[in-house]
């Protein structure tokens, strides 16, 4: 191990100057991933917590493993592959190129911006690079993935100053870009099953298309609540299995990586709004308004978004009160979009981006309340 | 009397607290008085190398306020005046010789009662003990031209491996009461004395103070936190604060008429094999106090506690305000893939390591920063270690963008770097909250 450490230290010196300097940010990321930076404290506090951003992001990726596993299996199962391992391998080999392209293109951009800004590649992209593929259909053309990642990384993050400064969640920005630029490949009925010549609607599409009872429409399309909960329906790779996502949620909450306030608020917001729509929806919308509130929680990208996307600490509200407001806002928005927007049966992506845009404003009001409370002290 | 049970905060489980036994240092070879211990003070020297000084001789004065005197805690010869960058005077080192003392008028309890406020101030300024009084906002030596709204004394030490107040003050009840009597002259308001609920001390018999009980994890013992809970500091107001040991020191000066340099230190930290309390004098030489050999590249010597102390060396000195010396292992080398390890021995506030399954198990962390600097991530965890109605991240952001009005509104007057030290400790982005607060206080002093 000492040899490797020495090698890396020498390499660090070689790459900080000269023609290969552009690779230094990339090298820095690998270097500090293998060994701690070896940087000591210079002022008080003289000791520091063992935590760093790598641990933080590492746990998010760990929490995504159940979704990756079940999602991969489901892609195979939807395409009609028999057998647990065979189906998983089929799906995984569909997912892997998407992940590879995401990382390759995204990290290239990170390297360029790391070079321009003079810092190593930050850990944030590790998560972005896996979140985005999981929100895409397995049939997405790889060139579109490359374009979307570029958009998400550059416009969604780097123009704001890079990791930690961005207003919007970069993975969702990339996904929204795909949705608005190449809708044919990411929405509609024909894209979700990884088998040529076969199409299958997602549960949300089926429910949205219904005119009468949404549950009946779902059942006749072959989707039961159980199926949707366990994730054996067509859909984006990581989003279908609620149970797999919930395992991830437990990991995030037990380790304290994600905010329980945001997660809970998002679920409560959606469930509450779901109930309101169910009982008072009237005749304005199609079958969606008849959908029982708890169906919303297991359908589409809701749970994936609630667990992994809303809780992105950079684009979410930062104050504790703000987190409640932020979560509820997203929960309410997703139901409103799903029920009242006939063109688009999903809604989680837009609801979260909407929440992202509003989170600085929410924080502003919370900070103003703090200021007001402070000024009123002693009066 | 108020009882305050604070919930927010964090006690870092650390190895190396001092045993409750006191030894006397056999021989003191050298001491130092360090102008850098007094934030923002520029010294005007009154001695030169080679000068003979008595205990209580004036070494230097505050250039901006020459009434504030700094006196020598020992008799001997001035060995060296150490200057740092841009010739800033860092310390005045004195080789200790046979003890002889400047004499001052002694004064008893009845006489103190009759003193005017102006006379009390003059006494304290002349004693060389004025610098023991500090003020908020801005955490600097108290401005004697002002009258504080109240004086706060925290006898609760919650800092990591803390020096126990009852040992530091053993047998000094009379001095302590005298000190309080004099301090009472300096304010029209109250003297607030915060004690911990757990230990029996003579504080319950002290008169002329309003006593409060504070309990909870660090920083419950910080005077800034206590002011926030007892009687919050508003814009335009000033409070003074002083440590209990210094109160006793003032009392001792009054009764004996000599500069009182005796001081008890706690020797702590996982790298010290023999940890206890020592009786020595103010500004002691580290190697006089510690009998374990210290290797500079393997061990870090800190004057004060691990959170807010100043780094020093075996041939360095203990700071004026510090009651303890901490020696911890210095960082050596890089660790392989630390971020994916299970972390049974990781020292962490977060729940991301298996060490959380054995809470309170004491660790001996090194000076490893454990990562590189990143952007702020607002996880809501910082708020858990700041028991004040202050938003640490937003305050720091206001300081970084130099928005003076916002800094004021978010509480810059109420905090000192020590109050947010735990934020730096737990920060995954390795942001130096203390440096930022320091910068904010300097901006406010200049512009506000």
GROMACS .gro file of C-alpha atoms in nm, chain A residues 1 4-5 8-9 31-56 58-59 120-123 163-165 253-257 313-314 317-320 323 363 366-367 370-371 373-374 377-378, chain B residues 14 231-232 234 300 302 306-307 309 311 328 331 334-342 346-353 365-375 377-380 389-391 394 406 409-411 414 421 424-426 428-430 432:
model
  122
    1UNK     CA    1   0.000   0.000   0.000
    4UNK     CA    2   0.076   0.292  -0.421
    5UNK     CA    3   0.072   0.591  -0.190
    8UNK     CA    4   0.020   0.867  -0.625
    9UNK     CA    5   0.220   1.133  -0.443
   31UNK     CA    6  -0.608   1.015  -0.572
   32UNK     CA    7  -0.827   1.130  -0.285
   33UNK     CA    8  -1.065   0.844  -0.342
   34UNK     CA    9  -0.787   0.591  -0.286
   35UNK     CA   10  -0.622   0.765   0.007
   36UNK     CA   11  -0.739   1.042   0.237
   37UNK     CA   12  -0.595   1.378   0.123
   38UNK     CA   13  -0.350   1.369   0.414
   39UNK     CA   14  -0.424   1.729   0.496
   40UNK     CA   15  -0.406   1.826   0.862
   41UNK     CA   16  -0.584   2.100   1.052
   42UNK     CA   17  -0.407   2.432   1.069
   43UNK     CA   18  -0.634   2.613   1.314
   44UNK     CA   19  -0.891   2.516   1.574
   45UNK     CA   20  -1.079   2.288   1.586
   46UNK     CA   21  -0.763   2.080   1.584
   47UNK     CA   22  -0.957   1.758   1.540
   48UNK     CA   23  -1.230   1.703   1.283
   49UNK     CA   24  -1.517   1.466   1.233
   50UNK     CA   25  -1.438   1.160   1.022
   51UNK     CA   26  -1.713   1.264   0.778
   52UNK     CA   27  -1.642   1.397   0.431
   53UNK     CA   28  -1.842   1.444   0.114
   54UNK     CA   29  -1.715   1.114  -0.024
   55UNK     CA   30  -1.876   0.924   0.262
   56UNK     CA   31  -2.193   1.125   0.212
   58UNK     CA   32  -2.096   0.694  -0.115
   59UNK     CA   33  -2.391   0.618   0.109
  120UNK     CA   34  -1.038   1.840  -0.823
  121UNK     CA   35  -1.357   1.678  -0.947
  122UNK     CA   36  -1.614   1.692  -0.670
  123UNK     CA   37  -1.807   1.394  -0.543
  163UNK     CA   38  -2.125   2.152  -0.715
  164UNK     CA   39  -2.294   2.309  -0.417
  165UNK     CA   40  -2.385   2.631  -0.596
  253UNK     CA   41  -3.260   0.796   0.702
  254UNK     CA   42  -3.073   0.565   0.938
  255UNK     CA   43  -2.741   0.716   0.834
  256UNK     CA   44  -2.889   1.064   0.839
  257UNK     CA   45  -2.773   1.139   0.484
  313UNK     CA   46  -2.924   1.901   0.000
  314UNK     CA   47  -2.792   2.148  -0.254
  317UNK     CA   48  -3.441   2.427   0.104
  318UNK     CA   49  -3.169   2.455   0.367
  319UNK     CA   50  -3.359   2.563   0.676
  320UNK     CA   51  -3.551   2.310   0.881
  323UNK     CA   52  -3.768   2.177   0.435
  363UNK     CA   53  -3.538   2.987   0.280
  366UNK     CA   54  -3.764   3.144   0.698
  367UNK     CA   55  -3.455   3.360   0.748
  370UNK     CA   56  -3.575   3.441   1.223
  371UNK     CA   57  -3.469   3.804   1.182
  373UNK     CA   58  -3.810   3.703   1.591
  374UNK     CA   59  -3.466   3.829   1.682
  377UNK     CA   60  -3.676   3.997   2.135
  378UNK     CA   61  -3.691   4.217   2.441
  393UNK     CA   62  -1.235   1.189   2.358
  610UNK     CA   63  -3.054   3.785   2.880
  611UNK     CA   64  -2.993   3.813   2.510
  613UNK     CA   65  -2.922   4.323   2.153
  679UNK     CA   66   0.040   1.849   1.864
  681UNK     CA   67  -0.254   2.287   2.217
  685UNK     CA   68  -0.901   2.083   2.100
  686UNK     CA   69  -1.181   2.298   1.959
  688UNK     CA   70  -0.712   2.624   2.160
  690UNK     CA   71  -0.130   2.541   1.864
  707UNK     CA   72  -0.306   1.492   2.074
  710UNK     CA   73  -0.163   1.344   1.151
  713UNK     CA   74  -0.274   0.911   0.435
  714UNK     CA   75  -0.532   0.644   0.505
  715UNK     CA   76  -0.647   0.395   0.241
  716UNK     CA   77  -1.011   0.426   0.124
  717UNK     CA   78  -1.127   0.573   0.454
  718UNK     CA   79  -1.457   0.681   0.304
  719UNK     CA   80  -1.579   0.327   0.238
  720UNK     CA   81  -1.449   0.169   0.558
  721UNK     CA   82  -1.699   0.056   0.816
  725UNK     CA   83  -1.421   0.664   1.343
  726UNK     CA   84  -1.481   0.968   1.556
  727UNK     CA   85  -1.800   1.118   1.422
  728UNK     CA   86  -2.109   1.313   1.510
  729UNK     CA   87  -2.289   1.162   1.211
  730UNK     CA   88  -2.460   0.827   1.192
  731UNK     CA   89  -2.258   0.712   0.892
  732UNK     CA   90  -2.004   0.500   1.076
  744UNK     CA   91  -0.847   1.122   1.672
  745UNK     CA   92  -0.547   1.281   1.505
  746UNK     CA   93  -0.527   1.627   1.353
  747UNK     CA   94  -0.646   1.485   1.019
  748UNK     CA   95  -0.885   1.720   0.841
  749UNK     CA   96  -1.047   1.406   0.699
  750UNK     CA   97  -1.124   1.547   0.358
  751UNK     CA   98  -1.096   1.850   0.138
  752UNK     CA   99  -1.283   2.178   0.133
  753UNK     CA  100  -1.617   2.176  -0.049
  754UNK     CA  101  -1.920   2.402  -0.087
  756UNK     CA  102  -2.423   2.156   0.216
  757UNK     CA  103  -2.722   2.264   0.417
  758UNK     CA  104  -2.804   1.942   0.592
  759UNK     CA  105  -2.964   2.095   0.898
  768UNK     CA  106  -3.170   3.100   1.783
  769UNK     CA  107  -2.906   3.169   1.521
  770UNK     CA  108  -2.883   3.021   1.171
  773UNK     CA  109  -2.696   3.190   0.679
  785UNK     CA  110  -2.784   4.104   0.731
  788UNK     CA  111  -2.985   4.087   1.181
  789UNK     CA  112  -2.865   3.727   1.192
  790UNK     CA  113  -2.679   3.770   1.516
  793UNK     CA  114  -2.407   3.739   1.984
  800UNK     CA  115  -1.653   2.564   1.678
  803UNK     CA  116  -1.643   2.336   1.194
  804UNK     CA  117  -1.588   2.007   1.372
  805UNK     CA  118  -1.890   1.829   1.221
  807UNK     CA  119  -1.846   1.747   0.591
  808UNK     CA  120  -1.736   2.030   0.363
  809UNK     CA  121  -1.456   2.122   0.604
  811UNK     CA  122  -1.382   2.696   0.891
   0.00000   0.00000   0.00000
